[in-house]
Coordinates of C-alpha atoms and ligand atoms in Angstrom, one line a residue:
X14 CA -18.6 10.5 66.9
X15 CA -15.2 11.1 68.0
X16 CA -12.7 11.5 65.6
X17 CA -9.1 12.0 64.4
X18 CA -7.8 15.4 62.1
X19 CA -5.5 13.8 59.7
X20 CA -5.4 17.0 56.5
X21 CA -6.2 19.6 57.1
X22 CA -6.7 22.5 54.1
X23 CA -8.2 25.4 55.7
X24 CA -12.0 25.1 54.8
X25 CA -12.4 20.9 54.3
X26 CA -10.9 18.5 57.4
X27 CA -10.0 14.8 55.8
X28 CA -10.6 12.7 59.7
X29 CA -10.2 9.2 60.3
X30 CA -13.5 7.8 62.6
X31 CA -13.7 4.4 63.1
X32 CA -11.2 3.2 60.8
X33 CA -13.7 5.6 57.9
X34 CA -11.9 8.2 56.1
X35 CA -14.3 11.7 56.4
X36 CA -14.2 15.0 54.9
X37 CA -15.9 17.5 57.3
X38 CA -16.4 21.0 57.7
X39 CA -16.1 23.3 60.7
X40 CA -19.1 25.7 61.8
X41 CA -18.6 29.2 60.6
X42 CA -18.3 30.5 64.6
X43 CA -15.5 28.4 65.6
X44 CA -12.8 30.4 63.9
X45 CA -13.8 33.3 65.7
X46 CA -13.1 31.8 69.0
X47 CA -9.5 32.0 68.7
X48 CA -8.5 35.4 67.2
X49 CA -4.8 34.7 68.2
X50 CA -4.7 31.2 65.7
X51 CA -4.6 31.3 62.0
X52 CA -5.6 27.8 61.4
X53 CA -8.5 26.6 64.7
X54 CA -7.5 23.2 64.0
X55 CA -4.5 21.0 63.5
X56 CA -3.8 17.9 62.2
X57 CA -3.3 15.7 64.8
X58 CA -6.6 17.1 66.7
X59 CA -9.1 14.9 68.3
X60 CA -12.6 16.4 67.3
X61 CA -16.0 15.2 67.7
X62 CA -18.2 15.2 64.6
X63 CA -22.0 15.6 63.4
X64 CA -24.0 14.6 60.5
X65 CA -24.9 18.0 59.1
X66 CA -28.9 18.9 60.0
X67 CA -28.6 20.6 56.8
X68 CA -26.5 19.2 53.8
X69 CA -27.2 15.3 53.5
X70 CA -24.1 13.4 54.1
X71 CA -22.0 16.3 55.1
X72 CA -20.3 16.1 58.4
X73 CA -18.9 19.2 60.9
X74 CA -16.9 19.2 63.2
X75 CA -18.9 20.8 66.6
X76 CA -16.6 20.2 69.3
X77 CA -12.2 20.3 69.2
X78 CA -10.9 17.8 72.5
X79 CA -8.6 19.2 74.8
X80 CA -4.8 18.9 73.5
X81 CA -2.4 16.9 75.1
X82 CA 0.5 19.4 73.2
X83 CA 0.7 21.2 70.0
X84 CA 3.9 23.0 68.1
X85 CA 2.9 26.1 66.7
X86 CA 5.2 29.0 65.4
X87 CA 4.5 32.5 64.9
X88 CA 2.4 33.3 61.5
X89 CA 4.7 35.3 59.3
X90 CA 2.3 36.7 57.5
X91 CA 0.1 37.9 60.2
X92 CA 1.5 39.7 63.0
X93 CA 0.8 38.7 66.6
X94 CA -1.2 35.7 65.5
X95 CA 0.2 32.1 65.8
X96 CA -0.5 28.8 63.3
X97 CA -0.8 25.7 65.1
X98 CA 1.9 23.0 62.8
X99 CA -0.2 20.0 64.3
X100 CA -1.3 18.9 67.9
X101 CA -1.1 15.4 70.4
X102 CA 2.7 14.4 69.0
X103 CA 4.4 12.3 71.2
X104 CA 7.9 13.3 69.3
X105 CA 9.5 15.7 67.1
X106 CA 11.6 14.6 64.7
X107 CA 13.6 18.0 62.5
X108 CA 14.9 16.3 59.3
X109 CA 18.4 19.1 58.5
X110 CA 20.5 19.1 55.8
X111 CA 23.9 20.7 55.2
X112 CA 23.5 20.8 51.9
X113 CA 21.1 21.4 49.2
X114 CA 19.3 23.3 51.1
X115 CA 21.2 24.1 54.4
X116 CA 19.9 24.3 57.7
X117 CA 20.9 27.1 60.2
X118 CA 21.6 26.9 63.6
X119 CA 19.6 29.1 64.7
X120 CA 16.3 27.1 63.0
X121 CA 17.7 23.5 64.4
X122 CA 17.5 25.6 67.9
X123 CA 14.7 27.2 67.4
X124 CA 12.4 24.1 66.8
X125 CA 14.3 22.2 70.1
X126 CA 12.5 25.4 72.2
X127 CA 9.7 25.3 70.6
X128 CA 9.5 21.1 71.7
X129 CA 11.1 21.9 74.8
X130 CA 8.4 24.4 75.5
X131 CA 5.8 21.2 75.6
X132 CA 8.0 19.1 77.5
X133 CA 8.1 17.0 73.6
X134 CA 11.1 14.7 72.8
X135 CA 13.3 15.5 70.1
X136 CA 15.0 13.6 67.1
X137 CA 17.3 15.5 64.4
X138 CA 17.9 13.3 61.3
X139 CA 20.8 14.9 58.7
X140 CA 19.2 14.0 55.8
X141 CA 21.7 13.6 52.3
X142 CA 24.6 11.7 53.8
X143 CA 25.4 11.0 50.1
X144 CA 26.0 14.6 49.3
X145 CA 27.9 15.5 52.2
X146 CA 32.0 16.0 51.6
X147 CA 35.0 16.3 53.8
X148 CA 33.6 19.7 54.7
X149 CA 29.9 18.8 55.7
X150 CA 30.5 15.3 57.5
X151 CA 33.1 17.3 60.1
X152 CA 30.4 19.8 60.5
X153 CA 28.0 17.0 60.8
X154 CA 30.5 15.6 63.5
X155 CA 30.8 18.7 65.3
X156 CA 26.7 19.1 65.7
X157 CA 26.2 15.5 66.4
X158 CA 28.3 15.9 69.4
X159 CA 26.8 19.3 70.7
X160 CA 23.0 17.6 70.5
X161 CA 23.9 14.8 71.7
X162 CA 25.7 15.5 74.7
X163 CA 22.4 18.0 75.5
X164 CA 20.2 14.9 75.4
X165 CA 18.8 14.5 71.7
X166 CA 19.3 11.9 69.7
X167 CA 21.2 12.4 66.0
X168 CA 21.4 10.4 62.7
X169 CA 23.3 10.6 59.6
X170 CA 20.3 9.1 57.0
X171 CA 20.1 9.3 53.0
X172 CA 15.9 8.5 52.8
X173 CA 16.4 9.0 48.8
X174 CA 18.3 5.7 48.6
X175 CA 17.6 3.5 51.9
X176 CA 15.7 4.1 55.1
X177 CA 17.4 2.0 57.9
X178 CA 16.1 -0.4 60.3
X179 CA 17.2 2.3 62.9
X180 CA 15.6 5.3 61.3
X181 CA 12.1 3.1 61.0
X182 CA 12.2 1.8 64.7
X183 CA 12.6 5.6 65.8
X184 CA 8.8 5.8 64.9
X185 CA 7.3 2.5 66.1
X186 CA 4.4 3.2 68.6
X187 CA 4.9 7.3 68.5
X188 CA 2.6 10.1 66.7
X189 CA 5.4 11.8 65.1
X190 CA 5.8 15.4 63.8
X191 CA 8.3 15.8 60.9
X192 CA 10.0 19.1 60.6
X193 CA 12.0 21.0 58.4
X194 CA 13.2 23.3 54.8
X195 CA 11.4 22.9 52.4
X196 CA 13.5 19.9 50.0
X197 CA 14.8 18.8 53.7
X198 CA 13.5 15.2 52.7
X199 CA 10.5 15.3 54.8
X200 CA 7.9 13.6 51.7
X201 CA 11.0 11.4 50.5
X202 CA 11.3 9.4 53.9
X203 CA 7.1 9.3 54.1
X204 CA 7.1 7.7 50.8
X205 CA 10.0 5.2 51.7
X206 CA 8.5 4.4 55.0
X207 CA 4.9 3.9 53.6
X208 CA 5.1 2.2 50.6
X209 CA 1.3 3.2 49.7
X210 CA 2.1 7.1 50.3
X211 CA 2.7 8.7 47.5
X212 CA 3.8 12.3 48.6
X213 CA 4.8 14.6 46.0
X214 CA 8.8 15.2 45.9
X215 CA 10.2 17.9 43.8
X216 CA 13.9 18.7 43.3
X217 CA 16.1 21.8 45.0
X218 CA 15.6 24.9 42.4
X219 CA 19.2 25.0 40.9
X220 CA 19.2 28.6 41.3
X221 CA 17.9 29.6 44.8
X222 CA 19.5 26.2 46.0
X223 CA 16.0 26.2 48.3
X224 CA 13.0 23.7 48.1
X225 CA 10.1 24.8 45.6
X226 CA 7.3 24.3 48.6
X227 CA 6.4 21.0 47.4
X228 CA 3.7 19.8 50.4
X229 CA 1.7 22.6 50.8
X230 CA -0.6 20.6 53.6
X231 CA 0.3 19.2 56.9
X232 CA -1.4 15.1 56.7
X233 CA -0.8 11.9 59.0
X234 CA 0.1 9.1 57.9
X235 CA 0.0 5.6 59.7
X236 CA 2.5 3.5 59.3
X237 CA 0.4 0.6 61.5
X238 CA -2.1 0.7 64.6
X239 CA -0.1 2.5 66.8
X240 CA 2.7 4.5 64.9
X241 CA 1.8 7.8 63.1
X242 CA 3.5 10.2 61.3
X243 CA 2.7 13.4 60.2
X244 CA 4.1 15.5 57.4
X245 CA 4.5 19.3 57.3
X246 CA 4.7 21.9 54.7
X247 CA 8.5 22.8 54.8
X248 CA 9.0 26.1 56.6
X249 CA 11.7 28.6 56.2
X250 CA 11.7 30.5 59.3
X251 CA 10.2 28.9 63.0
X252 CA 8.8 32.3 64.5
X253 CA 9.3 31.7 68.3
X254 CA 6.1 32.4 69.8
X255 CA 4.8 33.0 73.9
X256 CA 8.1 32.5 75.1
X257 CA 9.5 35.7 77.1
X258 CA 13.2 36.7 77.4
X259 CA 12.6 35.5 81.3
X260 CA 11.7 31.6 80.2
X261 CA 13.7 31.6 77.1
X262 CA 16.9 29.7 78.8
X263 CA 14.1 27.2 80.6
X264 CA 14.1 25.8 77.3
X265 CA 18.0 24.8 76.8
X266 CA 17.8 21.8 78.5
X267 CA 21.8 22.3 79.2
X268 CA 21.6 25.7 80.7
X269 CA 18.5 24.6 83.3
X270 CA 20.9 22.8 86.3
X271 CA 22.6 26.7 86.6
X272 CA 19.6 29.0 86.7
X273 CA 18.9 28.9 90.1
X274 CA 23.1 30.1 90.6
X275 CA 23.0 32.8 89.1
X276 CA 23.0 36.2 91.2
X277 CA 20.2 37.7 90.0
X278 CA 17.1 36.0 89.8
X279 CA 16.0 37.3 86.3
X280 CA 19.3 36.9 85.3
X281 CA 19.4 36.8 80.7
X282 CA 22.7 35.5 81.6
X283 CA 24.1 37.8 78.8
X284 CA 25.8 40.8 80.5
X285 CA 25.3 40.5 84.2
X286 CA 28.0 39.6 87.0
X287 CA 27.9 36.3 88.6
X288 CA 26.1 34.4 85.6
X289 CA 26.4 30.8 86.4
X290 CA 25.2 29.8 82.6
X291 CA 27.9 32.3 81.4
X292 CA 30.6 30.4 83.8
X293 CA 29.4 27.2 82.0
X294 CA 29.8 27.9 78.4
X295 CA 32.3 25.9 76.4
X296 CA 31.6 23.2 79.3
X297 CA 28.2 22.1 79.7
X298 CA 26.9 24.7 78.1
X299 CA 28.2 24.4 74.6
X300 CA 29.3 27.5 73.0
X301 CA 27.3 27.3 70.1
X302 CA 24.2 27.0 71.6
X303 CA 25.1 29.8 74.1
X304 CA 25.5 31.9 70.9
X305 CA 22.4 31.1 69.5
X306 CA 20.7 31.1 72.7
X307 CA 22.2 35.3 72.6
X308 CA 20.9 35.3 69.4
X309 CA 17.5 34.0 69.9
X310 CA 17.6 36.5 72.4
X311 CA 18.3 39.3 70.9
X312 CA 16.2 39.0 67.8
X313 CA 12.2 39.7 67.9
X314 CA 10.9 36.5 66.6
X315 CA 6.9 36.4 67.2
X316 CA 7.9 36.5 71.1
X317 CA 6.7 39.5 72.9
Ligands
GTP415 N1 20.9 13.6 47.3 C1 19.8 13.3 48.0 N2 18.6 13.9 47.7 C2 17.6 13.6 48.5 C3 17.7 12.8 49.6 N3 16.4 12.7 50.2 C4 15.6 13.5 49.5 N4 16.3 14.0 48.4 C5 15.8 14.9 47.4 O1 15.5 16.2 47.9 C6 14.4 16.8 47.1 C7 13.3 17.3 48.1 O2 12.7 16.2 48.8 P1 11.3 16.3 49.4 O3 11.0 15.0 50.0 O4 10.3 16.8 48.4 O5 11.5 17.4 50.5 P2 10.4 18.0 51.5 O6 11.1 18.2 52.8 O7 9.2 17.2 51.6 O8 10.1 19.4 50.9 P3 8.7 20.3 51.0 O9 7.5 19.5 50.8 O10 8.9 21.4 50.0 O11 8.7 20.9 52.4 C8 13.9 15.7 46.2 O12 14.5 16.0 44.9 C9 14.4 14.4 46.8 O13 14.7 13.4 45.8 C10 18.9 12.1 49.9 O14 19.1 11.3 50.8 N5 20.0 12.5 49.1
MG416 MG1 7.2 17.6 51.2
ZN417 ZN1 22.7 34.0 84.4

């Protein structure tokens, strides 16, 4: 029976098959397949189940379908190995916050490459309108014009007091990923957009100003027949993964219209003469993404 991955917890699977809600287990060998993955198997997954020969009313999982996509980021805990976040999204959708906890640059970028890298659409919701002041709504200002003018779509939202008809209809007919911190919001807007979810939500700790880890499981939820959404565990760092220094500026959608101009053909477009990426920064090429793409660059991530 073919079936859907919606939790995932490392030894039990929670699947939807045929509108059923099943826990199921995965054959021991399966996890040795894939040496490289933490996790074998991602929400999102299509599998195909069993009855269990040997355990009454137990199901396993014997075969994983081939993925349309998946985002996955480098495991920081075990070096050289990769965790799959979840699998077959049609969009991404980072939830950043300026305040209480605030999101860097370099992590807003750093999930757009990892999208871009599947070819995956992008959404990035600033989450806590009502906490922003002078100071964060002209930084808000400021990145809503970079991202937008690259070709993602923004939003200013509050999901702790109202979820707009705009914010909802971003997820009609989609199987979206949610992304961000830890205390991002991610859980709040689940809860406000399903009425019958009932995520756990925990306040920022006071004194690290940082989430406290709240979801510790990716799940999907379905908000009707043919709009999902799925809700991650927040993350602090996204570990680029399989992307070389080469590919890395494949993946700024703004910087892709120069790379065949420049003179050399493995240009970095960092020091080398005739860069035309270099000769577009602070036009098409924003300056703040050039900077973060150098810094991307430069940094070891889980690439190599
Ligand atoms: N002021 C304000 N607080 C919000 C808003 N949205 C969510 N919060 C609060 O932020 C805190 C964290 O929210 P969660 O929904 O648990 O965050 P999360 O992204 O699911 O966090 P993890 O599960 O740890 O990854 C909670 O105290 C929420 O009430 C908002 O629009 N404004
Ligand atoms: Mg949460
Ligand atoms: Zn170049």
């Amino acid at each position: 029976m073919k079936a859907l991955v919606i939790k995932s917890t490392g030894l039990w699977y929670e699947v939807m098959a045929n509108q059923e809600r099943l826990m199921v287990r995965l054959r021991g060998k399966f996890k040795l397949e894939d040496k490289k993955l933490t996790n074998p198997i991602a929400v999102g997954d299509w599998v195909e189940i069993n009855p269990n020969e040997q355990v009454d009313g137990e199901w396993v999982i014997i075969k994983i379908y081939d993925r349309e996509n998946y985002v996955m980021r480098a495991s920081p805990r075990k070096k050289g190995h990769d965790h799959l976040i979840a699998s077959n999204i049609s969009q991404g959708v980072l939830i950043v916050t300026l305040k209480r906890p605030r999101t860097s640059i370099g992590f807003i970028d750093r999930f757009l490459i990892t999208l871009e890298s599947f070819r995956i659409p992008g959404v990035i919701l600033f989450n806590k309108e009502d906490l922003y002041a002078e100071k964060e709504l002209r930084k808000y200002e400021e990145l809503k014009e970079v991202y937008q003018k690259i070709g993602y779509q923004v939003d200013l939202c509050q999901f702790e007091s109202q979820v707009t008809e705009d914010t909802r209809s971003l997820f009609k007919n989609k199987t979206s990923l949610l992304s961000g911190h830890s205390g991002a919001g991610k859980s709040t807007l689940i809860n406000q957009l399903i009425p019958e979810a009932t995520q756990e939500v925990k306040e920022i700790s006071d004194f690290a100003n940082k989430g406290v880890h709240t979801t510790t499981f990716a799940e999907l939820f379905y908000l009707d027949d043919q709009s999902a959404i799925i809700d991650t565990p927040g993350i602090k760092e996204l570990g680029l993964s399989e992307i070389e220094d080469e590919e890395l500026s494949h993946y700024f959608p703004e910087m892709r219209q120069f790379l065949g101009q420049c003179k050399f053909h493995n240009c970095l477009h960092e020091n080398e003469p005739d860069c035309a990426v270099k000769e577009a920064v602070g036009d098409a090429v924003p300056e703040l993404r050039y900077q973060s793409y150098l810094s991307i660059l430069r940094s070891e991530d889980g690439r190599k």
